Short mmCIF file of C-alpha atoms in Angstrom, two decimals:
data_model
loop_
_atom_site.label_atom_id
_atom_site.label_comp_id
_atom_site.label_asym_id
_atom_site.label_seq_id
_atom_site.Cartn_x
_atom_site.Cartn_y
_atom_site.Cartn_z
CA UNK A 1 -9.15 27.15 -16.38
CA UNK A 2 -7.47 30.52 -16.77
CA UNK A 3 -9.99 32.75 -15.05
CA UNK A 4 -11.60 30.34 -12.64
CA UNK A 5 -13.13 31.65 -9.45
CA UNK A 6 -13.01 28.91 -6.88
CA UNK A 7 -15.06 29.64 -3.79
CA UNK A 8 -13.70 28.59 -0.45
CA UNK A 9 -17.27 27.67 0.24
CA UNK A 10 -19.33 25.34 2.34
CA UNK A 11 -20.02 21.85 1.07
CA UNK A 12 -22.39 21.53 -1.83
CA UNK A 13 -23.88 18.24 -0.76
CA UNK A 14 -25.67 19.58 2.25
CA UNK A 15 -23.38 18.13 4.88
CA UNK A 16 -23.47 20.41 7.90
CA UNK A 17 -20.30 22.15 8.88
CA UNK A 18 -18.18 20.68 6.16
CA UNK A 19 -16.02 18.88 8.71
CA UNK A 20 -14.92 15.50 7.53
CA UNK A 21 -12.20 13.04 8.33
CA UNK A 22 -9.11 13.98 6.38
CA UNK A 23 -7.92 10.48 5.78
CA UNK A 24 -8.36 6.98 7.01
CA UNK A 25 -10.74 4.30 5.97
CA UNK A 26 -13.80 6.18 7.15
CA UNK A 27 -13.10 9.27 5.13
CA UNK A 28 -15.91 10.59 3.00
CA UNK A 29 -15.61 12.36 -0.29
CA UNK A 30 -15.10 16.04 0.26
CA UNK A 31 -17.01 18.81 -1.50
CA UNK A 32 -16.04 19.25 -5.08
CA UNK A 33 -14.00 22.10 -6.39
CA UNK A 34 -16.24 24.28 -8.53
CA UNK A 35 -14.82 26.58 -11.14
CA UNK A 36 -17.19 29.23 -12.44
CA UNK A 37 -16.54 30.13 -16.02
CA UNK A 38 -19.04 32.98 -16.31
CA UNK A 39 -21.49 32.45 -19.18
CA UNK A 40 -19.67 29.36 -20.38
CA UNK A 41 -20.84 27.23 -17.42
CA UNK A 42 -18.96 25.80 -14.56
CA UNK A 43 -16.37 23.07 -14.02
CA UNK A 44 -16.72 20.83 -11.04
CA UNK A 45 -13.83 18.55 -10.07
CA UNK A 46 -15.07 15.93 -7.67
CA UNK A 47 -12.90 14.29 -5.05
CA UNK A 48 -13.46 10.97 -6.82
CA UNK A 49 -11.93 12.39 -9.99
CA UNK A 50 -8.86 13.45 -8.05
CA UNK A 51 -8.68 10.02 -6.45
CA UNK A 52 -8.78 8.33 -9.83
CA UNK A 53 -5.99 10.58 -11.09
CA UNK A 54 -3.88 9.60 -8.09
CA UNK A 55 -4.63 5.89 -8.46
CA UNK A 56 -3.91 5.78 -12.17
CA UNK A 57 -0.71 7.79 -11.72
CA UNK A 58 0.44 5.52 -8.91
CA UNK A 59 -0.39 2.43 -10.94
CA UNK A 60 1.90 3.65 -13.72
CA UNK A 61 4.83 4.05 -11.35
CA UNK A 62 7.41 1.33 -12.09
CA UNK A 63 7.75 0.31 -8.45
CA UNK A 64 4.03 -0.06 -7.84
CA UNK A 65 2.40 -3.45 -7.72
CA UNK A 66 -1.28 -3.59 -8.53
CA UNK A 67 -3.25 -5.69 -6.05
CA UNK A 68 -6.65 -7.00 -7.12
CA UNK A 69 -9.65 -6.35 -4.90
CA UNK A 70 -10.78 -9.97 -4.82
CA UNK A 71 -10.19 -10.80 -1.18
CA UNK A 72 -9.17 -7.45 0.23
CA UNK A 73 -8.95 -3.85 -0.77
CA UNK A 74 -7.52 -3.26 -4.19
CA UNK A 75 -4.31 -1.27 -4.33
CA UNK A 76 -3.31 1.42 -5.10
CA UNK A 77 -6.18 3.16 -3.33
CA UNK A 78 -6.41 6.92 -2.99
CA UNK A 79 -8.48 9.24 -0.86
CA UNK A 80 -8.79 12.93 -1.63
CA UNK A 81 -10.32 15.80 0.30
CA UNK A 82 -10.96 18.84 -1.87
CA UNK A 83 -11.60 22.20 -0.28
CA UNK A 84 -11.75 25.10 -2.68
CA UNK A 85 -8.59 25.09 -4.73
CA UNK A 86 -6.70 22.95 -2.27
CA UNK A 87 -6.60 19.20 -1.97
CA UNK A 88 -5.24 16.75 0.52
CA UNK A 89 -4.31 13.27 -0.64
CA UNK A 90 -3.72 9.91 0.92
CA UNK A 91 -2.41 7.02 -1.13
CA UNK A 92 -2.26 3.44 0.04
CA UNK A 93 -0.22 1.28 -2.27
CA UNK A 94 1.80 -1.88 -2.77
CA UNK A 95 5.29 -1.95 -4.23
CA UNK A 96 7.40 -4.71 -5.66
CA UNK A 97 10.39 -6.28 -3.97
CA UNK A 98 13.19 -5.11 -3.67
CA UNK A 99 12.37 -1.43 -4.20
CA UNK A 100 13.53 0.61 -1.18
CA UNK A 101 10.64 1.92 0.86
CA UNK A 102 11.70 5.49 1.57
CA UNK A 103 12.90 6.56 -1.91
CA UNK A 104 9.90 4.86 -3.52
CA UNK A 105 7.43 6.57 -1.18
CA UNK A 106 9.12 9.94 -1.70
CA UNK A 107 9.05 9.50 -5.46
CA UNK A 108 5.40 8.44 -5.41
CA UNK A 109 4.49 11.51 -3.38
CA UNK A 110 6.23 13.79 -5.85
CA UNK A 111 4.69 12.01 -8.83
CA UNK A 112 1.08 12.11 -7.67
CA UNK A 113 1.42 15.68 -6.45
CA UNK A 114 2.70 16.77 -9.83
CA UNK A 115 0.00 14.83 -11.68
CA UNK A 116 -2.86 16.27 -9.63
CA UNK A 117 -1.56 19.82 -9.84
CA UNK A 118 -0.95 19.69 -13.56
CA UNK A 119 -4.22 17.97 -14.49
CA UNK A 120 -6.63 19.74 -12.16
CA UNK A 121 -4.92 23.02 -11.35
CA UNK A 122 -5.65 22.28 -7.70
CA UNK A 123 -2.97 22.91 -5.13
CA UNK A 124 -1.90 19.81 -3.19
CA UNK A 125 -1.40 20.80 0.44
CA UNK A 126 -0.42 17.40 1.67
CA UNK A 127 0.08 13.93 0.24
CA UNK A 128 0.45 11.04 2.65
CA UNK A 129 1.84 7.77 1.31
CA UNK A 130 1.36 4.43 3.02
CA UNK A 131 3.05 1.33 1.65
CA UNK A 132 0.99 -1.52 3.05
CA UNK A 133 2.29 -4.39 0.96
CA UNK A 134 5.62 -5.41 -0.52
CA UNK A 135 4.95 -7.86 -3.29
CA UNK A 136 7.55 -10.58 -3.86
CA UNK A 137 5.44 -12.70 -6.18
CA UNK A 138 7.44 -11.66 -9.23
CA UNK A 139 10.80 -12.29 -7.61
CA UNK A 140 12.89 -15.15 -8.89
CA UNK A 141 16.06 -16.79 -7.65
CA UNK A 142 18.08 -14.37 -9.70
CA UNK A 143 16.98 -11.51 -7.47
CA UNK A 144 18.75 -13.12 -4.56
CA UNK A 145 21.81 -14.16 -6.49
CA UNK A 146 22.38 -10.86 -8.23
CA UNK A 147 22.77 -8.81 -5.11
CA UNK A 148 26.29 -7.89 -4.16
CA UNK A 149 28.07 -8.86 -1.00
CA UNK A 150 28.27 -5.20 0.02
CA UNK A 151 24.74 -5.46 1.38
CA UNK A 152 25.85 -7.93 4.03
CA UNK A 153 27.82 -5.28 5.89
CA UNK A 154 24.60 -3.34 6.61
CA UNK A 155 22.94 -6.28 8.33
CA UNK A 156 22.85 -5.97 12.12
CA UNK A 157 22.23 -9.30 13.79
CA UNK A 158 19.58 -9.71 16.46
CA UNK A 159 20.12 -11.61 19.67
CA UNK A 160 20.42 -15.36 19.75
CA UNK A 161 16.99 -17.02 19.70
CA UNK A 162 16.06 -18.49 23.05
CA UNK A 163 13.17 -20.52 24.32
CA UNK A 164 10.50 -19.21 26.64
CA UNK A 165 11.77 -18.68 30.19
CA UNK A 166 10.88 -21.43 32.64
CA UNK A 167 9.57 -18.84 35.08
CA UNK A 168 6.63 -18.33 32.71
CA UNK A 169 4.99 -21.34 34.36
CA UNK A 170 5.14 -19.55 37.69
CA UNK A 171 3.44 -16.53 36.15
CA UNK A 172 0.74 -18.59 34.43
CA UNK A 173 -0.05 -20.54 37.59
CA UNK A 174 0.08 -17.34 39.63
CA UNK A 175 -2.33 -15.58 37.28
CA UNK A 176 -4.67 -18.56 37.36
CA UNK A 177 -4.47 -18.66 41.15
CA UNK A 178 -5.34 -14.98 41.42
CA UNK A 179 -8.33 -15.47 39.10
CA UNK A 180 -9.53 -18.43 41.19
CA UNK A 181 -9.09 -16.40 44.36
CA UNK A 182 -11.22 -13.69 42.76
CA UNK A 183 -13.89 -16.26 41.92
CA UNK A 184 -13.86 -17.37 45.53
CA UNK A 185 -14.37 -13.75 46.57
CA UNK A 186 -17.37 -13.48 44.26
CA UNK A 187 -18.75 -16.72 45.72
CA UNK A 188 -18.39 -15.33 49.25
CA UNK A 189 -20.17 -12.19 48.13
CA UNK A 190 -23.03 -14.31 46.75
CA UNK A 191 -23.26 -16.25 50.01
CA UNK A 192 -23.13 -13.11 52.14
CA UNK A 193 -25.81 -11.33 50.13
CA UNK A 194 -28.11 -14.33 49.99
CA UNK A 195 -27.81 -14.81 46.22
CA UNK A 196 -26.52 -18.33 46.83
CA UNK A 197 -27.32 -20.82 49.54
CA UNK A 198 -24.82 -22.66 51.73
CA UNK A 199 -22.27 -21.95 54.39
CA UNK A 200 -19.25 -19.72 54.08
CA UNK A 201 -15.88 -21.44 54.41
CA UNK A 202 -14.37 -18.24 55.71
CA UNK A 203 -17.02 -17.96 58.42
CA UNK A 204 -16.55 -21.60 59.36
CA UNK A 205 -12.78 -21.12 59.63
CA UNK A 206 -13.13 -17.95 61.68
CA UNK A 207 -15.55 -19.53 64.13
CA UNK A 208 -13.52 -22.69 64.51
CA UNK A 209 -9.99 -21.26 64.80
CA UNK A 210 -6.78 -23.22 64.12
CA UNK A 211 -4.79 -25.36 66.51
CA UNK A 212 -1.26 -26.38 65.57
CA UNK A 213 0.52 -29.21 67.34
CA UNK A 214 4.22 -29.83 66.77
CA UNK A 215 3.78 -33.54 67.37
CA UNK A 216 1.08 -33.91 64.70
CA UNK A 217 1.95 -36.40 61.97
CA UNK A 218 1.43 -34.03 59.09
CA UNK A 219 4.00 -31.41 60.21
CA UNK A 220 7.12 -33.08 58.84
CA UNK A 221 5.61 -34.16 55.49
CA UNK A 222 4.11 -30.70 55.05
CA UNK A 223 7.44 -29.07 55.89
CA UNK A 224 9.33 -31.30 53.44
CA UNK A 225 6.74 -30.63 50.75
CA UNK A 226 7.04 -26.87 51.29
CA UNK A 227 10.82 -27.11 51.10
CA UNK A 228 10.77 -29.17 47.89
CA UNK A 229 8.19 -26.97 46.18
CA UNK A 230 10.04 -23.82 47.29
CA UNK A 231 13.37 -25.08 45.99
CA UNK A 232 11.70 -26.12 42.73
CA UNK A 233 10.05 -22.73 42.24
CA UNK A 234 13.32 -21.00 43.09
CA UNK A 235 15.09 -23.14 40.51
CA UNK A 236 12.51 -22.19 37.87
CA UNK A 237 12.94 -18.51 38.71
CA UNK A 238 16.72 -18.53 38.51
CA UNK A 239 17.01 -20.78 35.46
CA UNK A 240 18.53 -19.03 32.46
CA UNK A 241 16.80 -19.01 29.11
CA UNK A 242 18.37 -21.68 26.97
CA UNK A 243 19.35 -21.08 23.36
CA UNK A 244 16.97 -22.94 21.09
CA UNK A 245 18.86 -22.76 17.78
CA UNK A 246 22.40 -23.32 16.52
CA UNK A 247 24.19 -20.52 14.71
CA UNK A 248 25.10 -20.93 11.05
CA UNK A 249 28.32 -19.13 10.19
CA UNK A 250 30.04 -16.54 12.32
CA UNK A 251 27.77 -13.58 11.58
CA UNK A 252 24.99 -14.40 14.08
CA UNK A 253 22.25 -13.66 11.54
CA UNK A 254 21.27 -17.20 10.52
CA UNK A 255 20.14 -19.86 13.01
CA UNK A 256 18.99 -23.39 12.45
CA UNK A 257 16.82 -25.73 14.46
CA UNK A 258 16.64 -29.46 13.83
CA UNK A 259 20.32 -30.18 13.25
CA UNK A 260 19.75 -33.86 14.04
CA UNK A 261 17.54 -34.15 10.96
CA UNK A 262 20.37 -32.89 8.79
CA UNK A 263 22.68 -35.43 10.42
CA UNK A 264 20.17 -38.22 9.80
CA UNK A 265 19.79 -37.23 6.17
CA UNK A 266 23.58 -37.21 5.76
CA UNK A 267 23.89 -40.65 7.32
CA UNK A 268 21.14 -41.99 5.08
CA UNK A 269 23.24 -41.23 2.01
CA UNK A 270 26.11 -43.43 3.19
CA UNK A 271 26.44 -46.79 1.41
CA UNK A 272 25.26 -49.94 3.24
CA UNK A 273 23.02 -47.96 5.57
CA UNK A 274 19.48 -49.31 5.67
CA UNK A 275 17.91 -47.29 8.50
CA UNK A 276 18.81 -44.17 10.44
CA UNK A 277 17.41 -42.36 13.42
CA UNK A 278 18.74 -39.35 15.26
CA UNK A 279 18.14 -37.42 18.41
CA UNK A 280 19.60 -34.18 19.69
CA UNK A 281 20.66 -33.96 23.26
CA UNK A 282 21.89 -30.79 24.88
CA UNK A 283 25.21 -30.40 23.06
CA UNK A 284 25.32 -33.64 21.19
CA UNK A 285 23.68 -35.31 18.24
CA UNK A 286 23.24 -39.04 18.48
CA UNK A 287 22.80 -40.90 15.20
CA UNK A 288 21.84 -44.56 15.22
CA UNK A 289 22.39 -46.37 11.92
CA UNK A 290 21.48 -49.87 10.91
CA UNK A 291 23.74 -51.42 8.30
CA UNK A 292 24.64 -54.68 6.62
CA UNK A 293 28.18 -53.49 5.92
CA UNK A 294 31.30 -53.46 8.06
CA UNK A 295 30.44 -51.58 11.24
CA UNK A 296 33.74 -49.70 11.56
CA UNK A 297 33.75 -48.52 7.97
CA UNK A 298 30.13 -47.42 8.12
CA UNK A 299 30.69 -45.59 11.42
CA UNK A 300 33.65 -43.72 9.91
CA UNK A 301 31.73 -42.86 6.74
CA UNK A 302 28.73 -41.64 8.68
CA UNK A 303 30.91 -39.56 10.98
CA UNK A 304 32.63 -37.91 8.02
CA UNK A 305 29.36 -37.30 6.19
CA UNK A 306 27.73 -35.72 9.22
CA UNK A 307 30.78 -33.60 10.07
CA UNK A 308 30.98 -32.36 6.49
CA UNK A 309 27.34 -31.27 6.53
CA UNK A 310 27.53 -29.61 9.93
CA UNK A 311 30.88 -27.88 9.51
CA UNK A 312 29.16 -24.62 8.58
CA UNK A 313 27.63 -24.39 12.05
CA UNK A 314 29.24 -21.93 14.42
CA UNK A 315 29.36 -24.42 17.27
CA UNK A 316 28.72 -27.80 15.71
CA UNK A 317 27.34 -30.26 18.26
CA UNK A 318 29.40 -33.34 19.05
CA UNK A 319 28.29 -36.37 17.10
CA UNK A 320 27.89 -39.87 18.48
CA UNK A 321 27.39 -42.65 15.98
CA UNK A 322 25.77 -45.88 17.10
CA UNK A 323 25.98 -48.70 14.54
CA UNK A 324 23.64 -51.68 14.61
CA UNK A 325 24.43 -54.55 12.31
CA UNK A 326 21.60 -56.37 10.62
CA UNK B 1 7.10 -11.97 25.70
CA UNK B 2 7.62 -8.68 27.46
CA UNK B 3 10.60 -8.34 29.75
CA UNK B 4 8.45 -6.62 32.38
CA UNK B 5 6.17 -9.63 32.82
CA UNK B 6 9.19 -11.95 33.08
CA UNK B 7 10.57 -9.74 35.84
CA UNK B 8 7.16 -9.79 37.56
CA UNK B 9 6.96 -13.59 37.32
CA UNK B 10 10.47 -13.90 38.66
CA UNK B 11 9.87 -11.54 41.57
CA UNK B 12 6.61 -13.21 42.58
CA UNK B 13 8.17 -16.65 42.14
CA UNK B 14 11.19 -15.81 44.29
CA UNK B 15 9.00 -14.34 47.04
CA UNK B 16 6.72 -17.41 47.02
CA UNK B 17 9.70 -19.79 46.90
CA UNK B 18 11.47 -18.11 49.81
CA UNK B 19 8.22 -18.11 51.76
CA UNK B 20 7.70 -21.82 51.14
CA UNK B 21 11.30 -22.65 52.05
CA UNK B 22 11.05 -20.62 55.24
CA UNK B 23 7.71 -22.20 56.18
CA UNK B 24 8.98 -25.71 55.44
CA UNK B 25 12.18 -25.21 57.41
CA UNK B 26 10.27 -23.67 60.30
CA UNK B 27 7.80 -26.57 60.39
CA UNK B 28 10.58 -29.18 60.50
CA UNK B 29 12.55 -27.21 63.06
CA UNK B 30 9.45 -26.82 65.20
CA UNK B 31 8.70 -30.53 65.00
CA UNK B 32 12.20 -31.48 66.22
CA UNK B 33 12.34 -28.86 68.96
CA UNK B 34 14.85 -26.57 67.28
CA UNK B 35 12.68 -23.55 68.04
CA UNK B 36 13.03 -23.37 71.84
CA UNK B 37 10.79 -20.35 72.25
CA UNK B 38 7.95 -21.85 70.26
CA UNK B 39 5.27 -23.68 72.26
CA UNK B 40 4.50 -27.33 71.54
CA UNK B 41 0.91 -26.49 70.84
CA UNK B 42 -0.55 -23.20 69.72
CA UNK B 43 -4.07 -22.12 68.93
CA UNK B 44 -5.22 -19.26 66.73
CA UNK B 45 -8.78 -18.01 67.11
CA UNK B 46 -11.62 -18.47 67.15
CA UNK B 47 -12.45 -15.03 65.83
CA UNK B 48 -15.70 -13.20 65.50
CA UNK B 49 -17.59 -14.15 62.36
CA UNK B 50 -17.31 -11.15 60.09
CA UNK B 51 -19.14 -12.89 57.25
CA UNK B 52 -22.43 -11.79 58.77
CA UNK B 53 -21.41 -8.14 58.75
CA UNK B 54 -23.19 -5.82 56.34
CA UNK B 55 -20.00 -4.77 54.60
CA UNK B 56 -18.80 -8.36 53.96
CA UNK B 57 -20.55 -8.96 50.58
CA UNK B 58 -19.38 -5.61 49.26
CA UNK B 59 -15.80 -6.15 50.40
CA UNK B 60 -15.53 -9.70 49.05
CA UNK B 61 -17.25 -8.71 45.82
CA UNK B 62 -14.92 -5.79 45.21
CA UNK B 63 -11.88 -7.84 46.16
CA UNK B 64 -13.06 -10.69 43.94
CA UNK B 65 -13.60 -8.50 40.90
CA UNK B 66 -10.24 -6.80 41.47
CA UNK B 67 -8.48 -10.15 41.79
CA UNK B 68 -10.13 -11.53 38.65
CA UNK B 69 -9.16 -8.46 36.64
CA UNK B 70 -5.62 -8.56 38.03
CA UNK B 71 -5.28 -12.28 37.27
CA UNK B 72 -6.61 -11.89 33.74
CA UNK B 73 -4.24 -8.98 33.15
CA UNK B 74 -1.34 -11.07 34.43
CA UNK B 75 -2.30 -13.98 32.18
CA UNK B 76 -2.84 -11.72 29.18
CA UNK B 77 0.63 -10.26 29.56
CA UNK B 78 1.99 -13.71 28.76
CA UNK B 79 0.49 -13.71 25.29
CA UNK B 80 3.03 -13.22 22.51
CA UNK B 81 3.64 -9.57 21.88
CA UNK B 82 2.44 -8.37 18.54
CA UNK B 83 4.33 -5.54 16.94
CA UNK B 84 2.60 -3.23 14.56
CA UNK B 85 4.91 -3.43 11.58
CA UNK B 86 3.87 0.00 10.32
CA UNK B 87 6.64 2.55 10.72
CA UNK B 88 7.08 6.18 9.79
CA UNK B 89 9.69 6.52 7.10
CA UNK B 90 12.26 9.31 7.08
CA UNK B 91 11.30 12.06 4.66
CA UNK B 92 7.88 12.81 6.09
CA UNK B 93 7.24 16.52 6.56
CA UNK B 94 4.46 19.08 6.23
CA UNK B 95 3.89 18.02 2.64
CA UNK B 96 2.91 14.57 3.79
CA UNK B 97 3.93 11.69 5.95
CA UNK B 98 5.43 8.49 4.63
CA UNK B 99 4.62 5.21 6.32
CA UNK B 100 5.26 1.61 5.40
CA UNK B 101 4.50 -1.82 6.73
CA UNK B 102 7.95 -3.20 7.47
CA UNK B 103 6.48 -6.62 8.29
CA UNK B 104 5.28 -6.86 4.72
CA UNK B 105 8.81 -6.14 3.49
CA UNK B 106 10.22 -8.78 5.85
CA UNK B 107 7.66 -11.28 4.62
CA UNK B 108 8.57 -10.46 1.02
CA UNK B 109 12.24 -11.04 1.85
CA UNK B 110 11.40 -14.43 3.33
CA UNK B 111 9.38 -15.36 0.26
CA UNK B 112 12.32 -14.34 -1.90
CA UNK B 113 14.65 -16.49 0.19
CA UNK B 114 12.20 -19.37 -0.25
CA UNK B 115 13.15 -19.43 -3.94
CA UNK B 116 16.60 -20.72 -2.97
CA UNK B 117 17.03 -24.44 -3.69
CA UNK B 118 16.52 -26.43 -0.52
CA UNK B 119 14.21 -23.87 1.08
CA UNK B 120 10.64 -25.10 1.17
CA UNK B 121 8.81 -21.98 2.33
CA UNK B 122 9.34 -18.76 4.18
CA UNK B 123 7.53 -16.08 6.07
CA UNK B 124 8.61 -13.04 8.00
CA UNK B 125 7.50 -10.42 10.46
CA UNK B 126 8.84 -7.75 12.76
CA UNK B 127 9.03 -8.93 16.37
CA UNK B 128 10.06 -7.34 19.64
CA UNK B 129 12.71 -9.47 21.28
CA UNK B 130 14.43 -8.57 24.55
CA UNK B 131 14.41 -4.86 23.88
CA UNK B 132 15.26 -5.11 20.20
CA UNK B 133 13.13 -4.71 17.14
CA UNK B 134 13.97 -7.69 14.95
CA UNK B 135 13.06 -8.50 11.37
CA UNK B 136 12.64 -12.23 11.72
CA UNK B 137 12.60 -14.42 8.63
CA UNK B 138 11.50 -17.98 9.27
CA UNK B 139 12.13 -20.59 6.59
CA UNK B 140 11.60 -24.33 6.43
CA UNK B 141 14.47 -26.14 4.76
CA UNK B 142 14.83 -29.67 3.47
CA UNK B 143 17.02 -32.00 5.55
CA UNK B 144 19.18 -32.50 2.47
CA UNK B 145 19.59 -28.77 1.81
CA UNK B 146 23.01 -27.22 1.32
CA UNK B 147 23.43 -25.17 4.51
CA UNK B 148 26.33 -23.14 3.14
CA UNK B 149 24.39 -22.09 0.05
CA UNK B 150 21.33 -21.22 2.13
CA UNK B 151 23.49 -19.28 4.58
CA UNK B 152 24.96 -17.23 1.74
CA UNK B 153 21.51 -16.62 0.21
CA UNK B 154 20.11 -15.65 3.61
CA UNK B 155 22.87 -13.10 4.12
CA UNK B 156 22.26 -11.61 0.71
CA UNK B 157 18.52 -11.43 1.34
CA UNK B 158 19.12 -9.85 4.73
CA UNK B 159 21.34 -7.27 3.03
CA UNK B 160 18.63 -6.53 0.50
CA UNK B 161 16.13 -6.22 3.31
CA UNK B 162 18.36 -3.74 5.11
CA UNK B 163 18.46 -1.65 1.93
CA UNK B 164 14.72 -1.90 1.37
CA UNK B 165 13.59 -1.09 4.91
CA UNK B 166 16.47 1.21 5.90
CA UNK B 167 15.47 1.48 9.56
CA UNK B 168 18.61 1.91 11.67
CA UNK B 169 17.23 0.24 14.79
CA UNK B 170 15.93 -2.85 13.01
CA UNK B 171 17.98 -6.02 13.59
CA UNK B 172 17.78 -9.07 11.38
CA UNK B 173 17.51 -12.76 12.18
CA UNK B 174 16.97 -15.68 9.84
CA UNK B 175 15.64 -18.81 11.49
CA UNK B 176 15.81 -22.06 9.58
CA UNK B 177 13.60 -24.96 10.55
CA UNK B 178 14.66 -28.34 9.22
CA UNK B 179 11.66 -30.28 7.94
CA UNK B 180 11.02 -33.79 9.26
CA UNK B 181 10.89 -35.38 5.85
CA UNK B 182 12.69 -34.49 2.69
CA UNK B 183 10.39 -33.47 -0.12
CA UNK B 184 13.22 -32.67 -2.48
CA UNK B 185 13.83 -35.02 -5.38
CA UNK B 186 16.07 -37.81 -4.13
CA UNK B 187 19.43 -37.91 -5.88
CA UNK B 188 19.94 -40.94 -8.10
CA UNK B 189 21.99 -43.57 -6.34
CA UNK B 190 24.41 -45.59 -8.44
CA UNK B 191 24.74 -49.11 -7.16
#
């Protein structure tokens, strides 16, 4: 490869213009690099060869996870565009958890660039790295337990989870109403243009006019209905979004939903309890237990068991124990 | 859901509600003679029938199509917002850009957390929530699970995730769903 003459030439496969997508799924293989060795022949390095070099190099990287191409695209997957002595690379790969994304991507870029340059003598102009998958299949419990508590300080909590706003119903009904109004407009157009037969409601209303009488029987009911619906809609609009989950701990990172099920499970473990049911009300958990033991003792035991389980909650709901004796 | 569509719903709802309240109050006041200047009986129309005009089909057709498109757009805005989890990583320059699917990393973190005793399964994704970009891990836990242990494991996993993703504007939230029935092995009870 010492005295190669690499032409910055047009494509050798007859493609007009030589313009091709640089990367992306639709990219085609670029023209090969051709090295003329005089009388000894010529060396042609195809884009596919460069891609294989990149894929094999990436596969050997310790952070890379190899993904089979059974159901989707196999990874790592490389695309190379060779133009003369220059090459542009794009590598799509998967890495294993918990390798950090940025250092791993940077290292992969350096590694594949070095491999291509040293093996092909081509100059890598650009190497794009895309990490599409983080593979946690090889992670065991130890991976969670081994991490230090210093990581926790870097966690920034999101906002408290809330349910959908009640005003959404107004929007959905409004959108539906506008669509229906549009359909009515289309129907009127069909009637007016003769595409459909029948009389126009709008025309009938215009010809007839409207007479309103204050003494009519429907005025008061209609007024009351308007008032009630208006107040209801106003209430929906001004209603605040209610928190849907209960915080675990003081950090605001972990939230739990279904606290009453935990309470029920705690009550079930108390001696003499034969059946348990639970329901969560706004700020209260109501646990109903059926027992053949002494009601007072069982109620106290259940209360203690539930409180012990729920003490980790930031704002533990009040507990009400209802005991039914068999 | 986008904050803009909530504001739109709220604005439209308040306008409609105030209109209904005003109409209802006016009707009752009119009925009981509290509007002295209003006549006992009033007639509107009849008007000339414009539906026979040449422009009527065109006008109603255009208005109908516009209203249908507007209504569909309004309804579509209520669909859950999907965030493309692919982000540009720091370190990209002229030698190449670095991108990664952060949702995949969040999902991997949730799957790792699912290895904790008492956690049945886990999944994760990046969501947009009230102006914040949040890595949301959702796990199903057994009713008998040790909440304190899961809380500690969740914090450690969230810390690992922060190290892995390293996006400064990404918040973290772990949501635990308590399963209806306990599939964990029941502890032996000594009678």
